[in-house]
XYZ file of C-alpha atoms in Angstrom:
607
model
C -26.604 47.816 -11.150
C -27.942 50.317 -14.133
C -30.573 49.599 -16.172
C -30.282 49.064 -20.075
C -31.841 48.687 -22.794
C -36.010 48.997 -22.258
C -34.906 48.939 -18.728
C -34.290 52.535 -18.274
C -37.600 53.516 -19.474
C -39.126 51.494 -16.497
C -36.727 53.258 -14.289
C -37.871 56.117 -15.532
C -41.335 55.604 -15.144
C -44.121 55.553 -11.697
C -46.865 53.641 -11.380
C -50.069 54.540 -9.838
C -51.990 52.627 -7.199
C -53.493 49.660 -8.889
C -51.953 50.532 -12.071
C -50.813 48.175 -14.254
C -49.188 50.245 -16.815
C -46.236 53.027 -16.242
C -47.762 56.602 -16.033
C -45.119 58.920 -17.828
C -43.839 62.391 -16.302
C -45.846 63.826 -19.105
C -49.284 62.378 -18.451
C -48.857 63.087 -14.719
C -48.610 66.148 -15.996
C -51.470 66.614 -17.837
C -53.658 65.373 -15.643
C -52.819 67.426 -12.691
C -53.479 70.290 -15.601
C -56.880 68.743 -16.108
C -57.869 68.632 -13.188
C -57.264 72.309 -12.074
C -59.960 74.489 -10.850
C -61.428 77.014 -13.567
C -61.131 80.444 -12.808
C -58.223 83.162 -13.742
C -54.819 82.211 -14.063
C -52.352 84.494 -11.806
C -48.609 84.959 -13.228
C -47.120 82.422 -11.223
C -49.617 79.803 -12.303
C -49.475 80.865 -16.095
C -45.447 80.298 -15.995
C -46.093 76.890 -14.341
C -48.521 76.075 -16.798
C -46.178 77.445 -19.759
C -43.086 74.746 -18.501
C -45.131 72.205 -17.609
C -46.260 72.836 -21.916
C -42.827 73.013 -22.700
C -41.523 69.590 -20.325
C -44.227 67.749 -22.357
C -43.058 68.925 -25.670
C -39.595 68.091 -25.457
C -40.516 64.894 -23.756
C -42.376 64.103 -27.256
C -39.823 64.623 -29.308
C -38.516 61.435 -29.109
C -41.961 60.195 -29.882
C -42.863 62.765 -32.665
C -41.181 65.147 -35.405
C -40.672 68.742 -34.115
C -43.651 70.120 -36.059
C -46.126 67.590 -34.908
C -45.031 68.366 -31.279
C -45.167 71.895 -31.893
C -48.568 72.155 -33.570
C -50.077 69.480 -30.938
C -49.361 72.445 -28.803
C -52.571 75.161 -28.104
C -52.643 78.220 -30.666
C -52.483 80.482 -28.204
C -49.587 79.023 -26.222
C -47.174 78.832 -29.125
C -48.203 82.626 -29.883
C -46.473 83.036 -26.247
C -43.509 81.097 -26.926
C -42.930 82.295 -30.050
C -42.759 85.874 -28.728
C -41.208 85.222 -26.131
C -38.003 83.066 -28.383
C -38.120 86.891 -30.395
C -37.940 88.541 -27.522
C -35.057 86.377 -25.914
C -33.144 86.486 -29.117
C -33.324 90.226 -29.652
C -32.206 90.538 -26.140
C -29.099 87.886 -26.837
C -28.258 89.953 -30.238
C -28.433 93.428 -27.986
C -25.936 91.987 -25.329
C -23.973 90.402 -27.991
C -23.393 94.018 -30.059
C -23.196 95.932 -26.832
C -20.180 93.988 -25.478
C -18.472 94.244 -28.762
C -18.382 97.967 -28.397
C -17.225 97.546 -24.578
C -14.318 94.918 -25.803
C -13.355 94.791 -29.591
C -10.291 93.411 -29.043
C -11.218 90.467 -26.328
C -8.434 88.376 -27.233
C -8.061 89.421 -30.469
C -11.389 87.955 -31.413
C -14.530 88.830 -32.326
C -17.519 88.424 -30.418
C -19.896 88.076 -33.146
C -19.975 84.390 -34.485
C -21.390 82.995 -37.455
C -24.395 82.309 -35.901
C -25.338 85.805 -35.371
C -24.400 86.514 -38.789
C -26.733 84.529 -40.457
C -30.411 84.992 -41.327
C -32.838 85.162 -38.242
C -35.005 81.886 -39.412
C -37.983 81.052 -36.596
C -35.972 77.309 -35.613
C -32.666 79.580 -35.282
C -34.330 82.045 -33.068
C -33.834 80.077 -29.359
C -30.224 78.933 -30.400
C -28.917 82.855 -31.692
C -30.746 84.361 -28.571
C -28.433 81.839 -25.879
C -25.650 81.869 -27.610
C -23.633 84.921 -26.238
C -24.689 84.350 -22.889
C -24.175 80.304 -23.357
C -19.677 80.948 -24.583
C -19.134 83.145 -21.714
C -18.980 86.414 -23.800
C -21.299 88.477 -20.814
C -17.729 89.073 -19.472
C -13.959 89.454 -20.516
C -12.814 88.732 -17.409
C -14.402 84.985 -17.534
C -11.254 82.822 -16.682
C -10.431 80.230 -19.385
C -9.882 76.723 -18.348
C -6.396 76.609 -19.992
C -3.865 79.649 -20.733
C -0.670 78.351 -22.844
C 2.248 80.999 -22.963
C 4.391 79.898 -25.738
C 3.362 78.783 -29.074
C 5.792 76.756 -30.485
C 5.019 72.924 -30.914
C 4.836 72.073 -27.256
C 2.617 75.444 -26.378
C 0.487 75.178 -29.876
C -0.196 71.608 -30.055
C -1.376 72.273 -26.140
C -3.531 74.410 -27.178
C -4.827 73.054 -30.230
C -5.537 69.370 -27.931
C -7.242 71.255 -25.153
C -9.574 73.313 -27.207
C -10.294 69.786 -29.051
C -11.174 68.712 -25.240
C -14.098 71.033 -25.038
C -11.630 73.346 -22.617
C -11.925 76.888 -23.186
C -8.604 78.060 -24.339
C -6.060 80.652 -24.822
C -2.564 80.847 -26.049
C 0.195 83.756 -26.131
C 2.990 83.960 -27.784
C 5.280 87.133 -28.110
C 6.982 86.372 -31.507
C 4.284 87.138 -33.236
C 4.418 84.500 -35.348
C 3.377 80.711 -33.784
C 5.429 77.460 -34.099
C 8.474 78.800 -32.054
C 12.049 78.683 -32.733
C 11.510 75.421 -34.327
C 9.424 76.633 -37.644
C 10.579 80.089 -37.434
C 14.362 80.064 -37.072
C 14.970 76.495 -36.165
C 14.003 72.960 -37.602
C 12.216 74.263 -40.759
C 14.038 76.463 -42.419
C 17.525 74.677 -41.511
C 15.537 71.390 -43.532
C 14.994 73.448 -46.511
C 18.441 74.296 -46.809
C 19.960 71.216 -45.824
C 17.018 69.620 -48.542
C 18.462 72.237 -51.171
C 22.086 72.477 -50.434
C 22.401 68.941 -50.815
C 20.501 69.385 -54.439
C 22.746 72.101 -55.270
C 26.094 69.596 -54.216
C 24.580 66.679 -56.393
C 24.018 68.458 -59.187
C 27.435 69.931 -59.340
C 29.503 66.611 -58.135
C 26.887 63.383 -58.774
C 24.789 64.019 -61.808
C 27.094 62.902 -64.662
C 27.834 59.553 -63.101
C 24.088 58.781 -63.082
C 23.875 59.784 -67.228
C 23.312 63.475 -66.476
C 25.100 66.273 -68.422
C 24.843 69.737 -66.635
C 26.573 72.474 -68.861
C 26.715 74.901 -65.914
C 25.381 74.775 -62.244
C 25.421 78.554 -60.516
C 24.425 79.145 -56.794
C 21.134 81.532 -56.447
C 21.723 82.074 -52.556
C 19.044 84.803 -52.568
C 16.523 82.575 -53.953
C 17.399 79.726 -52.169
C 16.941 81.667 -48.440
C 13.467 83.036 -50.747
C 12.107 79.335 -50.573
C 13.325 78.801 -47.023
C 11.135 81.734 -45.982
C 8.202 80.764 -48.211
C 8.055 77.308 -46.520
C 8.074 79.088 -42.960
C 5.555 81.590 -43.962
C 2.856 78.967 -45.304
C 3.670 76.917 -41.932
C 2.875 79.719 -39.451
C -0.261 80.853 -41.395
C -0.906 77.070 -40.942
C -1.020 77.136 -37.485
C -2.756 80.349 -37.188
C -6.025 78.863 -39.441
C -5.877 75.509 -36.804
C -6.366 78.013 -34.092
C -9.228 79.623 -36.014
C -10.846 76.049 -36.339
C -10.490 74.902 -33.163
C -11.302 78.517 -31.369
C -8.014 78.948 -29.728
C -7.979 82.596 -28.797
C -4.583 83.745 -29.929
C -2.688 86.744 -27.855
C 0.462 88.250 -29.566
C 2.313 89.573 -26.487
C 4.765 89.110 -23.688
C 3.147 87.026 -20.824
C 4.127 87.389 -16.925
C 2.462 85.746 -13.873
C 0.706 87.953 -11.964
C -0.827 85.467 -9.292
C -1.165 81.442 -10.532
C -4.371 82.189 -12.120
C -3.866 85.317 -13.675
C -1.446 86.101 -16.186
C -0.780 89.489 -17.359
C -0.003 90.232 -21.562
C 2.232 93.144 -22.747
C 0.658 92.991 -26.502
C 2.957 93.570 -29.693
C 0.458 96.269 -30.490
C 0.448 98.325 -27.902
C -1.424 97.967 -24.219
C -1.785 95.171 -21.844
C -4.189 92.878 -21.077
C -5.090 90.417 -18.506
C -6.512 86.713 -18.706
C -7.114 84.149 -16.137
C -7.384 80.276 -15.739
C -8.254 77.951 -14.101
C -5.039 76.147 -15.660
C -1.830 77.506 -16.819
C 1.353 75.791 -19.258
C 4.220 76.865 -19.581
C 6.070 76.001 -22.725
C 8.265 78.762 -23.440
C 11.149 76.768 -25.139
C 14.865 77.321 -24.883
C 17.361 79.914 -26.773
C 21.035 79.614 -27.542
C 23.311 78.879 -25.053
C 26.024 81.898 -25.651
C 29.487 81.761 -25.370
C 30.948 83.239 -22.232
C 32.623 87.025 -23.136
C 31.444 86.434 -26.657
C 28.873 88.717 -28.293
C 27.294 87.332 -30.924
C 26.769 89.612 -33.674
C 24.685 87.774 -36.224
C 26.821 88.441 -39.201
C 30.408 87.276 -38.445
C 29.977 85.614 -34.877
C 26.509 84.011 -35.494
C 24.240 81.585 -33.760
C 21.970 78.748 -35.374
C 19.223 81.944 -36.483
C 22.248 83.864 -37.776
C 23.424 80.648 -39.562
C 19.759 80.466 -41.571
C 20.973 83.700 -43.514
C 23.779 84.752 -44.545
C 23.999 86.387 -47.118
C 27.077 85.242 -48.674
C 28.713 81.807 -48.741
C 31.790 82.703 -46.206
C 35.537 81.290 -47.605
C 35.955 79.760 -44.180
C 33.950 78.986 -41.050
C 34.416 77.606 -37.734
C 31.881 75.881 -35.927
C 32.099 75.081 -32.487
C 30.146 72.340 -30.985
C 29.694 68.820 -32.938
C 26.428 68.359 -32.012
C 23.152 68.264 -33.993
C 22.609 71.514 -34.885
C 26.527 72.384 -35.385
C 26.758 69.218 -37.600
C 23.680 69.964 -39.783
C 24.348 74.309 -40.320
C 28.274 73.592 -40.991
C 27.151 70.283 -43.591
C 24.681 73.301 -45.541
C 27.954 75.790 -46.072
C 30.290 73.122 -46.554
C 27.900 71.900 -49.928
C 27.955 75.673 -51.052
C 31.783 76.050 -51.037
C 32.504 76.882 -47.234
C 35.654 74.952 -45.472
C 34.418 74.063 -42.315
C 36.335 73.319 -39.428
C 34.067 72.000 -36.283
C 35.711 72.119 -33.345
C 34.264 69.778 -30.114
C 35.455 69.198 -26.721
C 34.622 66.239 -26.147
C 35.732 63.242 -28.350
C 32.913 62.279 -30.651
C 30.441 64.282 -32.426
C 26.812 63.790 -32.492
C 26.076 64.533 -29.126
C 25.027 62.330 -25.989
C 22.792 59.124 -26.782
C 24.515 58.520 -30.729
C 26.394 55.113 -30.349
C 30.120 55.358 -30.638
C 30.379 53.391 -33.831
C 27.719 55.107 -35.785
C 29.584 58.556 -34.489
C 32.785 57.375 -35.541
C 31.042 55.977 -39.071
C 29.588 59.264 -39.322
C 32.673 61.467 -38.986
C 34.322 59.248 -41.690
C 31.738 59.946 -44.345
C 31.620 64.068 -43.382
C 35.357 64.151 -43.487
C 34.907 62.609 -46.925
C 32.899 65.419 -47.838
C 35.425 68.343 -47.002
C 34.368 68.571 -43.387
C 37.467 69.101 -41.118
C 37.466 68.288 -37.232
C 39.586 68.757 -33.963
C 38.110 67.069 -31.408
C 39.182 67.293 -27.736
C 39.937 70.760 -28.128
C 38.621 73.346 -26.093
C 38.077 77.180 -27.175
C 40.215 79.545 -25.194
C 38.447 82.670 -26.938
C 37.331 84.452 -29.457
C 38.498 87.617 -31.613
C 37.982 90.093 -34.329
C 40.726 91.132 -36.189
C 41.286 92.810 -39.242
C 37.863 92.015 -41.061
C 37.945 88.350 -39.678
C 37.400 86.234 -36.789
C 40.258 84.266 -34.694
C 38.938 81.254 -32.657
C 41.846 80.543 -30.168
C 42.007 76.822 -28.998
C 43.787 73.984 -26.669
C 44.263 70.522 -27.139
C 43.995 67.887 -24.801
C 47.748 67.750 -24.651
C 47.785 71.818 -23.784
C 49.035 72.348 -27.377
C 47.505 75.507 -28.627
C 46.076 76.462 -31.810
C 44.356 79.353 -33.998
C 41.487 79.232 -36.984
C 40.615 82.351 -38.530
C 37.666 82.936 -40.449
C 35.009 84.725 -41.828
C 32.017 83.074 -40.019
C 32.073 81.655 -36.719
C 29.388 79.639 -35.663
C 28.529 79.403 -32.172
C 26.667 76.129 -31.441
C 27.355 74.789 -27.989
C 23.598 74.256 -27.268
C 20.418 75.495 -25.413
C 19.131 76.855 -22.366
C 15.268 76.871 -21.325
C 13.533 80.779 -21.259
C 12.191 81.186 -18.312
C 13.363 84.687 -17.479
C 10.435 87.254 -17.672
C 7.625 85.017 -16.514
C 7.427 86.279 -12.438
C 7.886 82.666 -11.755
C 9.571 83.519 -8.508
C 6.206 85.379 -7.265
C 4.119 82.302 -7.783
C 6.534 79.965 -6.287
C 7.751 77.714 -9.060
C 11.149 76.150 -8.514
C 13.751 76.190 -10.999
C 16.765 73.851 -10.897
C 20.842 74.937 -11.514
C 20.117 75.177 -15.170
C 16.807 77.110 -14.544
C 14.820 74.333 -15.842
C 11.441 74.221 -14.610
C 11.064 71.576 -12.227
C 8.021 69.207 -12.420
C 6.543 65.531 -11.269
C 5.310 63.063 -13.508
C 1.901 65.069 -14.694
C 3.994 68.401 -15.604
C 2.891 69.875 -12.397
C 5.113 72.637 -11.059
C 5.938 73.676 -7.084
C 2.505 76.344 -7.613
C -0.439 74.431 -8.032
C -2.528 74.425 -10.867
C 0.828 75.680 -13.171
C 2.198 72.751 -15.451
C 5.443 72.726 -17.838
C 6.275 70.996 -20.693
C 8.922 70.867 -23.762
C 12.260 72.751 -23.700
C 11.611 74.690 -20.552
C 11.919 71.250 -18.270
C 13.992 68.170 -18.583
C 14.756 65.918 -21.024
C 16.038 66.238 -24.327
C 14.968 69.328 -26.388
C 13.473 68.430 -29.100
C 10.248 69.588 -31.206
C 9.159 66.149 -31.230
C 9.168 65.327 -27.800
C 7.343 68.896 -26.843
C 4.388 68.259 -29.234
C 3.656 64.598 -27.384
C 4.015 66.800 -23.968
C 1.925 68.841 -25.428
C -1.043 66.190 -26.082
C -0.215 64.193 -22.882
C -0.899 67.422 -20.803
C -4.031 68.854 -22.671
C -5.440 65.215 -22.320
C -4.998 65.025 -18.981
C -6.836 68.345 -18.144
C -9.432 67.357 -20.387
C -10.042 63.606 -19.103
C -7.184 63.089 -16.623
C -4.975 60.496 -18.295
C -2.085 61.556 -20.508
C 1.025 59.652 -21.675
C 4.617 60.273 -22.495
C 6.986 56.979 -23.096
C 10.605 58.561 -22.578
C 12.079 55.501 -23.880
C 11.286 55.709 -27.468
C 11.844 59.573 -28.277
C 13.826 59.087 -31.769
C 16.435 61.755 -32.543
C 17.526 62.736 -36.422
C 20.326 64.651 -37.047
C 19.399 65.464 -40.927
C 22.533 65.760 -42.818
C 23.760 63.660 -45.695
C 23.593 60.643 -45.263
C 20.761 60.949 -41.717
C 21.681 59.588 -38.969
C 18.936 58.454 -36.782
C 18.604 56.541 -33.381
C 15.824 55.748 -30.903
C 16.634 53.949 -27.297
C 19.883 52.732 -25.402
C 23.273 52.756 -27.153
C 26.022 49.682 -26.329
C 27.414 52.213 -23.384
C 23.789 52.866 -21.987
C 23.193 49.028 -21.980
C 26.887 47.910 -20.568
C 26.833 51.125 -17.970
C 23.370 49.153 -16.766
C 24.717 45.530 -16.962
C 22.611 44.495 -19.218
C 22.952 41.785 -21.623
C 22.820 42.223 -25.349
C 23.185 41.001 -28.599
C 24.206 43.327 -32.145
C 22.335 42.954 -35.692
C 23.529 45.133 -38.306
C 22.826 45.269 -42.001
C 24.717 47.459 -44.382
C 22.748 49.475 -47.138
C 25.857 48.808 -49.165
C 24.013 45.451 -49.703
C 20.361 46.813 -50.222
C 18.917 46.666 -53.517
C 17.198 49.871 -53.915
C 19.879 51.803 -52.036
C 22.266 50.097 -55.111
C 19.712 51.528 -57.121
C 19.762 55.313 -55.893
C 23.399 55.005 -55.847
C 23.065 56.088 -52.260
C 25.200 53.072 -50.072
C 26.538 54.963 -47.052
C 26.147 53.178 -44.162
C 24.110 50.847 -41.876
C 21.390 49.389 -40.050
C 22.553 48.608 -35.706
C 19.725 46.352 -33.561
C 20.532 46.406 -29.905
C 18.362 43.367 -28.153
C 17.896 41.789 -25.084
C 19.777 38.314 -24.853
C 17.524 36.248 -23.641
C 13.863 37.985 -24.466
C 15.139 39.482 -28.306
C 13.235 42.403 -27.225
C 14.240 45.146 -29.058
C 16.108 48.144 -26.769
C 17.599 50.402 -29.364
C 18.255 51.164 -33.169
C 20.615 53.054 -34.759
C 20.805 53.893 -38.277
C 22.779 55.962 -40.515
C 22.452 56.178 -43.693
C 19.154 57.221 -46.695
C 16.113 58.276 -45.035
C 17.231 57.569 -42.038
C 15.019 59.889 -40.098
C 11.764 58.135 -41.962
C 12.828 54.580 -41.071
C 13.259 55.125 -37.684
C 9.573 55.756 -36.697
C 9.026 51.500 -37.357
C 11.979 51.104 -34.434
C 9.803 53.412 -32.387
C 6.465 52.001 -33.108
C 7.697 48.299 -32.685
C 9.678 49.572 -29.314
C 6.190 51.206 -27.674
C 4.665 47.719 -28.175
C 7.859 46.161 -26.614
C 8.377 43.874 -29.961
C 11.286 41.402 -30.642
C 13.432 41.640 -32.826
C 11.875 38.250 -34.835
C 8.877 40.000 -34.882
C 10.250 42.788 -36.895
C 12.033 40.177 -39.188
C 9.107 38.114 -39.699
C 7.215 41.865 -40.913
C 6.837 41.802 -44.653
C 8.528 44.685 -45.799
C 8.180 45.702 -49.611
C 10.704 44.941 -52.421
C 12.640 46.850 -53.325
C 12.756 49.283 -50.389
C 15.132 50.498 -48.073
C 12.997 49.558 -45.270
C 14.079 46.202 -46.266
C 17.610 47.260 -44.232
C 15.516 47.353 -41.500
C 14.429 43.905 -41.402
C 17.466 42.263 -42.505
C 18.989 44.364 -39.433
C 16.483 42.439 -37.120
C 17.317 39.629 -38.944
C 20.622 39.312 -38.012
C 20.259 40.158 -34.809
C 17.779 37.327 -34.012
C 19.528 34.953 -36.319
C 21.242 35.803 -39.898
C 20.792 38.175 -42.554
C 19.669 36.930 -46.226
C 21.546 39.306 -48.332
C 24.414 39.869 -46.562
């Protein structure tokens, strides 16, 4: 058993022969100092007799303030220690500016740090002098004890947790710009125009009914894809200063394996550059899945990055795909005067996981707002002629059918980047859909390689990468991490959101299991009455017989806000009743919420 308290400093103590006290280290010490024989010192002695001066000061500390121990010292001994701190830290500051001439560019940071910056005070003299040796900086071949290649929210938020871990680390990324294809072309700037298209559509459509007179409402597309960028802009400078704080050395370039511990950088400047550790990420991300014999040309065939800026509001488009992404670019267009046509193979839009009867609720309400759809239809090809773009398709039934238009977007998902790495040299396995394959940890086929966000399995989402992202930095740093799968909400953020987090009806009758529905409709909600905002509903799916809660779905205001209290009371396994019998303020929308749990443990008040 370990000692505590006063214990340890009996433990940590010897007693002499007949003793009845402890004798400390220290007074051992000076006593064996005593009792030495006069006569002159030779080096090896002196030294002894310097450390042994040294042990006993530092041993006092926790006795004495640091100038009593220091003057209790002789006069002539702390005129050797004192030159010899100067001497040390001249010799530290030497090294220091001598390796910043050999590397200038060591990771695109300097070597000098604030330390040796500031004024050369007498207690600062011991600390300045270590220092360069102390980080590492006598070489810039050191390895680091985590390299990240990719900085989007998996590979930043990585990095960021690592470095937060005491791990030395390093993160490249060959956009030259972190955050990925989520901040740059992807999440963020599609929310600021979904955010101010749906502004610009109220204000020409809702205002007068709520006591607002508009004389005129004009479109400023210029200024509106102006804000998107400033957003983006302040984001990835963001990101950049959390790096600074945290001393994550950031490398803009193109990273390859060369061997599992080394990994070579092409740099956006110019010249390579090569970095090892000890551990290695990958989170690389995905990019658009493109449509076989189709080349997308970014101005009338687009992609999701095309979609971000056009620079004219197109008479017609034609999205294909009905999933997140196609749903949310076509909804922006549509509220600045597109006609949108989305055509999906399959039957329902929203994409795996969304409930039937929210999809079908959700069609209803886009169709309301000028959003056509043929679904079941396949796309044969795709054409330019004469200025515009045919989209050739098939039915179900083999009927056949053609949509011209200006824009087409191409939105039929993602595929992970994984091409360009050198995985192949190192060993790491890829599956059909060159995934990266890992185990539970994130651990590839090459050892000491891990993998996490859009590059593996599971869904790809921004939010899901960022908590792979702390699971795997966490366990380098202390060897536990965790991910639960099971409540990873999705948002699909058009108008109204829709928003889900676990098992649908299908999931839960594909497994057998047995459920019961709660649903509450905001139609019924006071402040949703209030922000004349009424569109749909709240959906619990719970256990039968527990009333633990297995999924929610809700469509409807704020949908992608309220769904974070599904997934907070899911990770603690709560039942519906518990939810229900949560006070939830009046009047919110959140109150939707409850009164969903409500009825789906027992009955709703209000409706």
């Amino acid at each position: 058993m370990l000692p505590t308290g006063s214990a340890w400093k009996q433990a940590d103590s010897s007693r002499e022969p007949g003793a009845s006290t402890p004798v400390s280290r220290t007074q051992r010490l000076q006593r064996l100092e005593k009792n030495q024989p006069k006569g002159p010192e030779t080096p090896e002695e002196r030294l002894r007799r310097l450390a042994r001066r040294v042990d006993s000061w530092t041993e006092s500390r926790s006795d004495k303030s640091i100038w009593q121990s220091w003057i209790s010292i002789a006069p002539k001994t702390r005129i050797t220690l004192g030159l010899g701190a100067i001497a040390f830290s001249l010799g530290g500051l030497y090294l220091a500016d001598y390796l910043e001439k050999q590397y200038p560019a060591r990771n695109n940071r300097s070597l000098s740090t604030k330390a040796l910056k500031q004024p050369l005070t007498l207690p600062r003299l011991l600390p300045i002098g270590a220092a360069p040796l102390a980080r590492g900086y006598a070489s810039s071949s050191e390895p680091y004890d985590v390299i990240v290649i990719g900085g989007g929210p998996g590979g930043y938020v990585a990095a960021i947790k690592a470095a937060q871990g005491g791990l030395k680390t390093a993160c490249v990324e060959k956009r030259g710009a972190l955050g990925g294809t989520c901040l740059n072309v992807g999440c963020i700037p599609s929310k600021s125009l979904l955010n101010n298209s749906h502004v610009f559509h109220q204000t020409q459509h809702d205002l007068k009914s709520r006591g607002i007179d508009v004389s005129e409402v004009k479109l400023n597309l210029p200024q509106m894809l102006k804000a998107k960028e400033g957003s983006v802009t302040a984001l990835t400078k963001g990101i950049e200063g959390l790096f600074k704080k945290n001393k994550v050395d950031y490398l803009k370039g193109t990273a390859s394996f060369a061997s599992p511990t080394t990994v070579d950088v092409k740099l956006n400047d110019g010249g390579e550059q090569q970095i090892e550790g000890k551990n290695i990420i990958i989170a690389t991300g995905s990019e658009v899945t493109p449509f076989p014999g189709v080349e997308i040309d970014e101005e009338q065939i687009i992609s999701s990055t095309g979609a971000l800026s056009l620079k004219e509001v197109p008479e017609k488009m034609v999205v294909i795909g009905g999933g997140v992404i196609g749903l949310e670019l076509g909804s922006v267009w549509s509220r600045l005067g597109a006609k949108v046509t989305v055509v999906e193979f399959q039957d329902a839009i929203g994409g795996p996981g969304l409930d039937s009867e929210v999809s079908q609720q959700f069609k209803k309400l886009l169709e309301k707002q000028g959003i056509q759809f043929k679904l079941g239809t396949k796309v044969n090809g795709i054409e330019k002629q004469d200025g515009k773009v045919m989209v050739r398709t098939e039915g179900k039934d083999g009927k056949e059918q053609d949509y011209d238009a200006n824009v087409v977007l191409v939105s039929i998902g993602r595929r992970p980047v994984t091409k360009g790495l050198n995985l192949e040299a190192i060993g790491v396995e890829l599956d059909k859909k060159g995934r990266v394959v890992v185990d539970d940890e994130f651990n590839t086929t090459c050892k000491g390689v891990k993998c996490i966000g859009d590059a593996t399995f599971g869904p790809m989402l921004a939010h899901k990468a960022e908590d792979e992202g702390i699971a795997v930095a966490e366990m380098l740093a202390t060897g536990y991490g965790h991910v639960n799968y099971d409540v990873i909400p999705a948002v699909i953020y058009t108008h109204p959101e829709v928003a889900w987090v676990g098992k649908s009806e299908q999931e839960l009758k594909d497994e057998g299991v047995q459920y019961k529905v709660g649903k509450f409709p905001f139609l019924a909600n006071s402040r949703a009455k209030t922000n004349v905002d009424t569109d749909g509903f709240v959906k619990f799916l719970v256990e039968k017989d527990t009333d633990k809660i297995l999924g929610v779905f809700i469509i409807g205001p704020n949908a992608g806000e309220m769904i974070a209290e599904a997934g907070l009371a899911m990770e603690y396994g709560a039942s519906a009743e518990d939810v229900a019998r949560t006070c939830h303020a009046h009047p919110t929308l959140s109150e939707a919420f409850k009164e969903g749990a409500m009825a789906a443990y027992s009955k709703p008040i209000h409706f």
